[in-house]
Structure formats: C-alpha cells, structure tokens
PDB file of C-alpha atoms and ligand atoms in Angstrom:
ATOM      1  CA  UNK A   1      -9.086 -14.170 -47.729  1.00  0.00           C
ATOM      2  CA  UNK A   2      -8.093 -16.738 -45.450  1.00  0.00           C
ATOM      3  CA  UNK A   3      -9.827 -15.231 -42.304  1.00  0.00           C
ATOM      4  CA  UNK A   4     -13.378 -13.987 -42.259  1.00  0.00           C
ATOM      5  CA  UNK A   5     -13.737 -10.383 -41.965  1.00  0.00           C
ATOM      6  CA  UNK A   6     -14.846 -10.644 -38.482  1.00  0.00           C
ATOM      7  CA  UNK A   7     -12.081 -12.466 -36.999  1.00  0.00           C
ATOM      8  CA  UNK A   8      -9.533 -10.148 -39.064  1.00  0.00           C
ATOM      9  CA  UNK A   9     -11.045  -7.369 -37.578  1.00  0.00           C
ATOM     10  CA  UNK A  10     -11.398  -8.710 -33.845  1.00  0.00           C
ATOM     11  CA  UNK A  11      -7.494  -9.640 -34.805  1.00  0.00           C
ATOM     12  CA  UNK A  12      -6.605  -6.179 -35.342  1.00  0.00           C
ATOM     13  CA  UNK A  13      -8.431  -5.108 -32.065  1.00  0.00           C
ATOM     14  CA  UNK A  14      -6.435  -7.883 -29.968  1.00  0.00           C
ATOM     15  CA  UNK A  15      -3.008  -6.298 -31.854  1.00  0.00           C
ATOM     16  CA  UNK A  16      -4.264  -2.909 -30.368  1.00  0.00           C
ATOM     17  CA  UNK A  17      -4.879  -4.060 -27.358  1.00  0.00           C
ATOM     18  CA  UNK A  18      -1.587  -6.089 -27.253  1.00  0.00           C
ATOM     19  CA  UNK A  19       0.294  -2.827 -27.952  1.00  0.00           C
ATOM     20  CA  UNK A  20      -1.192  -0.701 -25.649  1.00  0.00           C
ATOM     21  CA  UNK A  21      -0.731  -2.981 -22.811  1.00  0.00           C
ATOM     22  CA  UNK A  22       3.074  -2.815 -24.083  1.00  0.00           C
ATOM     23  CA  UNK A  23       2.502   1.137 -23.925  1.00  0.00           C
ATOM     24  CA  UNK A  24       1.351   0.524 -20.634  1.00  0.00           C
ATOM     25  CA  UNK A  25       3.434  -1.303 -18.838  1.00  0.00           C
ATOM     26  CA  UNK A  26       6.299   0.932 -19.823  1.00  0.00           C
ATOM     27  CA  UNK A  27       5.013   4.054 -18.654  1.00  0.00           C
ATOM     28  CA  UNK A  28       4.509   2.081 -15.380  1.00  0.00           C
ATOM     29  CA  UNK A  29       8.054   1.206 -15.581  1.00  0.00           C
ATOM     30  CA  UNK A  30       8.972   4.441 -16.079  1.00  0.00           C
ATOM     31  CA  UNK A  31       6.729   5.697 -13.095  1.00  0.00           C
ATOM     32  CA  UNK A  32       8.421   3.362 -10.863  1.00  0.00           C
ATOM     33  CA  UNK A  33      12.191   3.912 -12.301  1.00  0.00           C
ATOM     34  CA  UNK A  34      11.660   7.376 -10.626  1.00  0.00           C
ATOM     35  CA  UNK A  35       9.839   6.690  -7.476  1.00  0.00           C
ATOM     36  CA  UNK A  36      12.320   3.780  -6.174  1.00  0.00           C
ATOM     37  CA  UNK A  37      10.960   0.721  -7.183  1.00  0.00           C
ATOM     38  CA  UNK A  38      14.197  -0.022  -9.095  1.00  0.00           C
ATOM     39  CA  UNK A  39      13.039  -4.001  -9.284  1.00  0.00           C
ATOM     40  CA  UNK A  40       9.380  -2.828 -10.246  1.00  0.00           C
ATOM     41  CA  UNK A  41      10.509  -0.881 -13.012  1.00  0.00           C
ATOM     42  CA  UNK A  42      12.998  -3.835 -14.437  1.00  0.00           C
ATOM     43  CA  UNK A  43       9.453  -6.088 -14.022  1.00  0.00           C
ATOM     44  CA  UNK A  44       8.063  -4.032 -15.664  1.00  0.00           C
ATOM     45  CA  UNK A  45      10.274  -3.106 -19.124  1.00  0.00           C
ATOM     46  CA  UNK A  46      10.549  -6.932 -19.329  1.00  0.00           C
ATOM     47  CA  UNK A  47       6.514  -7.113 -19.203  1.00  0.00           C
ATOM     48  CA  UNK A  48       6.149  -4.386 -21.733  1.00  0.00           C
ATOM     49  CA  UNK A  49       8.970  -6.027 -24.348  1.00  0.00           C
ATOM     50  CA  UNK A  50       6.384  -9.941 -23.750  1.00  0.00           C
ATOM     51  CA  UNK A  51       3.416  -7.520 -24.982  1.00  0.00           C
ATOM     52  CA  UNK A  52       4.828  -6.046 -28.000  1.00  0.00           C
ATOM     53  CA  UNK A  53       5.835  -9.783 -28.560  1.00  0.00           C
ATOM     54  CA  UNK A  54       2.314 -11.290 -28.500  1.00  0.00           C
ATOM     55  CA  UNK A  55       1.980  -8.309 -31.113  1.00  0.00           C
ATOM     56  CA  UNK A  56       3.993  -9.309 -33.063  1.00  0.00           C
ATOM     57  CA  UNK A  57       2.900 -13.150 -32.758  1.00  0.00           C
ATOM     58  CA  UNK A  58      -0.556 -12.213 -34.359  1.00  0.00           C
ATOM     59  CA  UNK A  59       0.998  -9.743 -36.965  1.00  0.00           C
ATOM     60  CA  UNK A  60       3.043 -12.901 -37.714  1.00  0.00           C
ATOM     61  CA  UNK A  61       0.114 -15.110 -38.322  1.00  0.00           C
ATOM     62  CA  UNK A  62      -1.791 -12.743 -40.413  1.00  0.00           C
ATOM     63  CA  UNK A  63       0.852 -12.573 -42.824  1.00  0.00           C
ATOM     64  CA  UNK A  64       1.630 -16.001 -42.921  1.00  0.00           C
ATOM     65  CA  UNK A  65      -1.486 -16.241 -44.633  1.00  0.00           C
ATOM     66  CA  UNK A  66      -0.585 -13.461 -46.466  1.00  0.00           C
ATOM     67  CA  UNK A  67      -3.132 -10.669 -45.063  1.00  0.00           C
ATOM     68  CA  UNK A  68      -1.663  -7.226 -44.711  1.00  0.00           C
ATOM     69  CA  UNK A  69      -2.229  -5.204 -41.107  1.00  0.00           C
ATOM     70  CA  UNK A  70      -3.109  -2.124 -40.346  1.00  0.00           C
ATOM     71  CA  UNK A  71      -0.382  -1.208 -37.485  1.00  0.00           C
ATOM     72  CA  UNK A  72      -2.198   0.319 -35.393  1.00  0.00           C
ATOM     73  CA  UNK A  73      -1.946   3.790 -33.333  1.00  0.00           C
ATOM     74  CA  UNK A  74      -1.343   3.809 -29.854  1.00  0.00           C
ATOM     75  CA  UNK A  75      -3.580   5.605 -26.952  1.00  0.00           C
ATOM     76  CA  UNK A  76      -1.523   7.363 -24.277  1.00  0.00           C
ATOM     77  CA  UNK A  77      -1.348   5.605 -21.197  1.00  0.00           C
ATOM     78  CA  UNK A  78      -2.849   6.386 -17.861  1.00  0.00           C
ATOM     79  CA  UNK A  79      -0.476   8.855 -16.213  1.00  0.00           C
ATOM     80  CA  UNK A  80      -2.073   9.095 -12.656  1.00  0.00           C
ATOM     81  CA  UNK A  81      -0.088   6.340 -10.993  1.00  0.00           C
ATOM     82  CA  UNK A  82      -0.632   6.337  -7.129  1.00  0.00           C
ATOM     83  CA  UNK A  83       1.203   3.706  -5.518  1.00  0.00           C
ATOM     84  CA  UNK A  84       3.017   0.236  -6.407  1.00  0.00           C
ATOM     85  CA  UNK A  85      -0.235  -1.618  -5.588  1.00  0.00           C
ATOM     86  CA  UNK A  86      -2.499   0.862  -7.783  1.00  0.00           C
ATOM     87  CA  UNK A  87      -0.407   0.192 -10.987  1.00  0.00           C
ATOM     88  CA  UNK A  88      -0.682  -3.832 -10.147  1.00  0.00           C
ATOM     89  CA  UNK A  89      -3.937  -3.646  -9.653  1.00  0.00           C
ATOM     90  CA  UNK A  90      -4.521  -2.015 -13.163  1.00  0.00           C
ATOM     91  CA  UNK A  91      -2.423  -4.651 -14.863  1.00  0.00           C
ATOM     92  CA  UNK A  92      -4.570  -7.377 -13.480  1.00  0.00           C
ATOM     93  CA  UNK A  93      -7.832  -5.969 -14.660  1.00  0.00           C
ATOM     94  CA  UNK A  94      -6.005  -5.569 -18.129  1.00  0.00           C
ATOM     95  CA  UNK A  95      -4.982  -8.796 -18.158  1.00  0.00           C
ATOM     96  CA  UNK A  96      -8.593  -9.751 -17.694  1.00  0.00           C
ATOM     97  CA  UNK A  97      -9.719  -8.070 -20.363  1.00  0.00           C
ATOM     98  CA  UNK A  98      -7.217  -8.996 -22.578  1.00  0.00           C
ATOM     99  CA  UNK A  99      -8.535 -13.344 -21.215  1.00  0.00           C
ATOM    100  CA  UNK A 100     -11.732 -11.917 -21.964  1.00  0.00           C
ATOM    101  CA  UNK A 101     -11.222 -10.623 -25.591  1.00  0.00           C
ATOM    102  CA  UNK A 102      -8.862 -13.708 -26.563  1.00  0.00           C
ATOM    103  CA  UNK A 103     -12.311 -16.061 -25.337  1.00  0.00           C
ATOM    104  CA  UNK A 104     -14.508 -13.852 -27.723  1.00  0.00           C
ATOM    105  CA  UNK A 105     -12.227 -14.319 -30.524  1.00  0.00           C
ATOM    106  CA  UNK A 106     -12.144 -18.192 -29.681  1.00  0.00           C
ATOM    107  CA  UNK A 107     -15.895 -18.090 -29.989  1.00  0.00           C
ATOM    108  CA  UNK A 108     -15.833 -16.332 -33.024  1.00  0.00           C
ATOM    109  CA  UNK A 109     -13.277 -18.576 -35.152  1.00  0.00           C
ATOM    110  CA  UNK A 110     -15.397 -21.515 -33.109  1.00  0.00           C
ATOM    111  CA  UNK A 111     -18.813 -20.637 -34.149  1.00  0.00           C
ATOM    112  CA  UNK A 112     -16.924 -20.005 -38.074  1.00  0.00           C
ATOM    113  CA  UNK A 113     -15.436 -23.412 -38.575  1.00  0.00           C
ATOM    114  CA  UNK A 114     -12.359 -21.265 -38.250  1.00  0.00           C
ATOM    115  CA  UNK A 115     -10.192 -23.965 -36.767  1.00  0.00           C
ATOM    116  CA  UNK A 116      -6.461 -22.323 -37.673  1.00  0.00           C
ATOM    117  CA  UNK A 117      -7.517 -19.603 -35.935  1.00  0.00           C
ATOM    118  CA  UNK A 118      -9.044 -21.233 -32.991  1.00  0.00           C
ATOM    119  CA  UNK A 119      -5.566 -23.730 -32.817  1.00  0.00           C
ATOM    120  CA  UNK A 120      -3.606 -20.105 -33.131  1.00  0.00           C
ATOM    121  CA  UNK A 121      -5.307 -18.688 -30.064  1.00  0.00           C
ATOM    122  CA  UNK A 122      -4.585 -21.970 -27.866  1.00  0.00           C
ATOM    123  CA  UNK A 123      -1.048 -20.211 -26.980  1.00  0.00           C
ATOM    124  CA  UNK A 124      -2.968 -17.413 -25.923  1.00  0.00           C
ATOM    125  CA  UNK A 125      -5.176 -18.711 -23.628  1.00  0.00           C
ATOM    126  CA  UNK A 126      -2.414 -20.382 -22.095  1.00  0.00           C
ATOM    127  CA  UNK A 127      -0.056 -17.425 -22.003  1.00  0.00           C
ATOM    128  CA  UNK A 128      -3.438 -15.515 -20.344  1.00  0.00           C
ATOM    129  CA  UNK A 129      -3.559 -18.440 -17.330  1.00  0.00           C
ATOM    130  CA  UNK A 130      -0.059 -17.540 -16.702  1.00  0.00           C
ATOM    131  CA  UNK A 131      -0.407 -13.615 -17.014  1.00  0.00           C
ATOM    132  CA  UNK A 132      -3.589 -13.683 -14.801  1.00  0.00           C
ATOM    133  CA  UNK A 133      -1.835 -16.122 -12.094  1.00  0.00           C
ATOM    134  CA  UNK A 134       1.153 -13.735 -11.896  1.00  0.00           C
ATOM    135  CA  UNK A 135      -0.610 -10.331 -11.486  1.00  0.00           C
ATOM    136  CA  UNK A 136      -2.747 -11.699  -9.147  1.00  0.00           C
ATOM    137  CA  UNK A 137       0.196 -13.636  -7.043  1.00  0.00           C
ATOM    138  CA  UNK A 138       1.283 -10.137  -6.461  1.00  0.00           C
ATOM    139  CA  UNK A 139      -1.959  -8.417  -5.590  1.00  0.00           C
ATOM    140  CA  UNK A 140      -1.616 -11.242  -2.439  1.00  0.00           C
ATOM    141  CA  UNK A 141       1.687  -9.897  -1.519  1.00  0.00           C
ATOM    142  CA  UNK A 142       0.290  -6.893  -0.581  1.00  0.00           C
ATOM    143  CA  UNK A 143      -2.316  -8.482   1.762  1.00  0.00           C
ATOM    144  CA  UNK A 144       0.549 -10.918   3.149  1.00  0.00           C
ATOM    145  CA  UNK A 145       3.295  -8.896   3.477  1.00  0.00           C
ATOM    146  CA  UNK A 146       1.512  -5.542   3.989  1.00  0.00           C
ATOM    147  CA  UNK A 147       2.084  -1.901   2.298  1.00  0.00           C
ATOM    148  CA  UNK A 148       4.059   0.131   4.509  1.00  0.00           C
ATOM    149  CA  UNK A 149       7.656   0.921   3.303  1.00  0.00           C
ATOM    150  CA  UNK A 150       9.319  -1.810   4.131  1.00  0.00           C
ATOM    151  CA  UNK A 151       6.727  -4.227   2.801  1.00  0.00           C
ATOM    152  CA  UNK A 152       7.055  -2.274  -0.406  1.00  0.00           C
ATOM    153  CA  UNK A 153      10.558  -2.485  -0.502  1.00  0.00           C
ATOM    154  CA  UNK A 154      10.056  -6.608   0.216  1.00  0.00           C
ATOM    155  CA  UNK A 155       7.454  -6.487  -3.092  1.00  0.00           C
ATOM    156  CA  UNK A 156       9.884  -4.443  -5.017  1.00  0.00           C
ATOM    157  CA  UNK A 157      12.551  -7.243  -4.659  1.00  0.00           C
ATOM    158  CA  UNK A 158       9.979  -9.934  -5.394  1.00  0.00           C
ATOM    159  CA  UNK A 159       8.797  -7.920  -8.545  1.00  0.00           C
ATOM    160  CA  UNK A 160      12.588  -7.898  -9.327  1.00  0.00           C
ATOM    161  CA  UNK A 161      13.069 -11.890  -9.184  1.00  0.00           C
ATOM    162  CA  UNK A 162       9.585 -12.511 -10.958  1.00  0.00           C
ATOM    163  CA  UNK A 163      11.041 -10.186 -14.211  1.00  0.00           C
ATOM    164  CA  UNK A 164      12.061 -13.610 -16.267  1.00  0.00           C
ATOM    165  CA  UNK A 165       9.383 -16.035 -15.492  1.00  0.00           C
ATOM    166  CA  UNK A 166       6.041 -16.209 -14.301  1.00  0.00           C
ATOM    167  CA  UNK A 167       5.981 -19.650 -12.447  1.00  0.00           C
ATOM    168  CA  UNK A 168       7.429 -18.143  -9.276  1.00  0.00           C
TER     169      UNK A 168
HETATM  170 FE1  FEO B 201      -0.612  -9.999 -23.946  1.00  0.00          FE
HETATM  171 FE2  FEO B 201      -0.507  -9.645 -20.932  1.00  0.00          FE
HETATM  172  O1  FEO B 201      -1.502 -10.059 -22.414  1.00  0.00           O
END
C-alpha cells in the first residue's frame, strides 16, 4: 500500500470529519432558513457543499493511488441552535479542530518520510488559514456591530455577500 496504515486511517478520520462538518453546516442552514436569516442560510448551504468537497478531495487522492475507502457514516448534528452568533461560534471551534487534525496528519506523513502525503495536505492547511480567518471575521461582527435585531439583520446581509469567497 502506498500509505502507511496510520496515515490511511487518520485519512479516513479527516473524511469523517470533513463530512460531518458538511452535515453540519446544513442543518445550520436549515435552522436559519426558518428563523429569518435568509442570507445565513444561503452562507451556509454554500459552506456545507465546500465540505463535502474537501471530502471528496481526499477520497480522490486515496484512489489515485488506488486504495479503496470506507465511506463513512454520518453523526447527527447538534440540533440545539440558539442564536446566529451560537451557530458561528460552533463553526469556528470546528474549524479549529479540523486545523488541528490536518497538523497531526502533517506530522504523521512528516515523521514517515511520507512526502506525497505531506505535499497533499499543503492545500489543506491553506484552505484551514482561510476557513479560520472567515469564521472568526464574523465572530468580530458581532462585537462591532452588536446583536440586537437590527445588527443581526446587518450580519445576515454580510453572511449573504461572504457565501462565494472568503477574502471579504
Ligand atoms: Fe473542511 Fe471547513 O474544513
């Protein structure tokens, strides 16, 4: 095999990971589809589709060295969604996580000699520096522009613009 047993399995743990995050985020847009946040919930369908694409990125990789996955099952997502500023602050702690499992995979394939896999992962890490920047650019709007209804309505038309890129 072309991978070491360890890295295919902490590969199959980022794929999980990758697709509940997907999960996630569209249960969130769902959440906010129904409570108002119209742009929120667009944000949000567009983050879940770039999650079951970095899915599908690894899935790709493992069987273009010809390694069969084990798709895996999804957990149900958290259903107790409290406000616009609760759900963002989940993603950003998720996204965290997710830095923090791509880095242990990096040392892995590192500490291996593994260096296909370590090149592989260098999107990754980039995409990660991008994800983290965005979630936390709008934990700051809530500080900045504040959280009563009209600030929320302000966030839910930033969330809206910030759907399609993540350099805003
Ligand atoms: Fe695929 Fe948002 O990490």
């Amino acid at each position: 095999m072309k991978v070491s047993n360890e890295i295919l399995q902490l590969l199959h743990e980022q794929i999980a990971m990758e697709a509940n995050a997907s999960s996630y985020y569209l249960s969130v847009a769902s959440w906010c589809k129904v409570t108002g946040y119209e742009g929120a919930a667009c944000f949000f369908r567009a983050h879940s589709a770039e999650e079951r694409e970095h899915m599908l990125k690894i899935i790709q990789y493992l069987n273009e060295l010809k390694i069969h996955v084990k798709i895996p099952s999804i957990e149900e997502p958290p259903q107790n969604m409290e406000s616009l500023e609760q759900v963002c602050k989940i993603a950003l702690d998720n996204e965290q996580n997710v830095t923090k499992s791509i880095n242990k995979i990096i040392d892995t394939a590192q500490k291996e000699n593994d260096h296909r896999t370590n090149v592989f992962l260098e999107w990754f890490v980039n995409e990660q520096i991008e994800e983290e920047d965005l979630f936390e650019t709008i934990m700051q709007k809530f500080d900045v522009i504040g959280r009563d209804n009209l600030a929320l309505h302000e966030i839910d038309k930033i969330l809206d613009k910030l759907k399609n890129k993540k350099d805003a």
